[in-house]
């Protein structure tokens, strides 16, 4: 699913709303609603169980009612979905936040505290610094790499802004390691927030 700024850029360029489809190997999972333009899950043909991570976020577990040659029965995806609370018959999504494996973590009293990608996105969006793109990667607990385009004249302001998030959730202040921004090819999926941590001691 497109991030809001990317969706707006495409919508502004073509002067049309952007309709989206949520589809993967496991099937056709959701499509944009014509009225709200939010994704509506395909629960007419799928059983979608929800493994809740908090009051709004869940990991979907899919059972396809129509497949015969390659049955999909209680298949747990790695995606994190954010539900929009409505009175409708089908689940409506605010966004697809990312992969469960790319949850970032802060450290508090020897315990890893999950920080969801949308929390980082909101913090970057509220930054006092102006930039076009960024990439944040956690490669170890309390160690993050950060890339920003174009380069900032004073990176310390952005670091202080990000550290406010860790202070708010009462976690240790991490180490931030600046890297030169690596531009991705247009056909490669953009992942602005990701984790390469191998183990997480929860």
PDB file of C-alpha atoms in Angstrom, residues 6 16 28 30 38 41 49 57 67 80 82 84 88 92 96 108-109 138 140 151-152 164 171 188 197 199:
ATOM      1  CA  UNK A   6       3.267   8.955  -2.428  1.00  0.00           C
ATOM      2  CA  UNK A  16      -7.760  11.388  -9.789  1.00  0.00           C
ATOM      3  CA  UNK A  28      -6.862 -11.205  -3.501  1.00  0.00           C
ATOM      4  CA  UNK A  30      -8.611  -6.273  -0.299  1.00  0.00           C
ATOM      5  CA  UNK A  38      -9.984   2.825   2.156  1.00  0.00           C
ATOM      6  CA  UNK A  41     -11.024  -6.845   2.958  1.00  0.00           C
ATOM      7  CA  UNK A  49      -8.847 -14.289  11.436  1.00  0.00           C
ATOM      8  CA  UNK A  57      -3.078  -3.621  14.658  1.00  0.00           C
ATOM      9  CA  UNK A  67      -9.198 -22.784  -3.709  1.00  0.00           C
ATOM     10  CA  UNK A  80       0.708  -5.784   9.926  1.00  0.00           C
ATOM     11  CA  UNK A  82      -4.355  -1.351  10.945  1.00  0.00           C
ATOM     12  CA  UNK A  84     -10.443   1.293  10.896  1.00  0.00           C
ATOM     13  CA  UNK A  88     -19.665  -2.145   8.119  1.00  0.00           C
ATOM     14  CA  UNK A  92     -11.909  -1.687   6.598  1.00  0.00           C
ATOM     15  CA  UNK A  96      -0.995  -1.785   5.656  1.00  0.00           C
ATOM     16  CA  UNK A 108      13.758  -0.529  28.477  1.00  0.00           C
ATOM     17  CA  UNK A 109      15.094  -2.329  31.570  1.00  0.00           C
ATOM     18  CA  UNK A 138      17.624  -1.126  12.797  1.00  0.00           C
ATOM     19  CA  UNK A 140      20.919  -4.159  16.429  1.00  0.00           C
ATOM     20  CA  UNK A 151      21.524  15.804   2.953  1.00  0.00           C
ATOM     21  CA  UNK A 152      20.726  17.944   5.978  1.00  0.00           C
ATOM     22  CA  UNK A 164      11.939  12.436  21.637  1.00  0.00           C
ATOM     23  CA  UNK A 171      13.336   3.695  26.327  1.00  0.00           C
ATOM     24  CA  UNK A 188      12.287  -1.870  -6.598  1.00  0.00           C
ATOM     25  CA  UNK A 197      17.989  -7.711  13.479  1.00  0.00           C
ATOM     26  CA  UNK A 199      17.222 -12.050  17.173  1.00  0.00           C
TER      27      UNK A 199
END
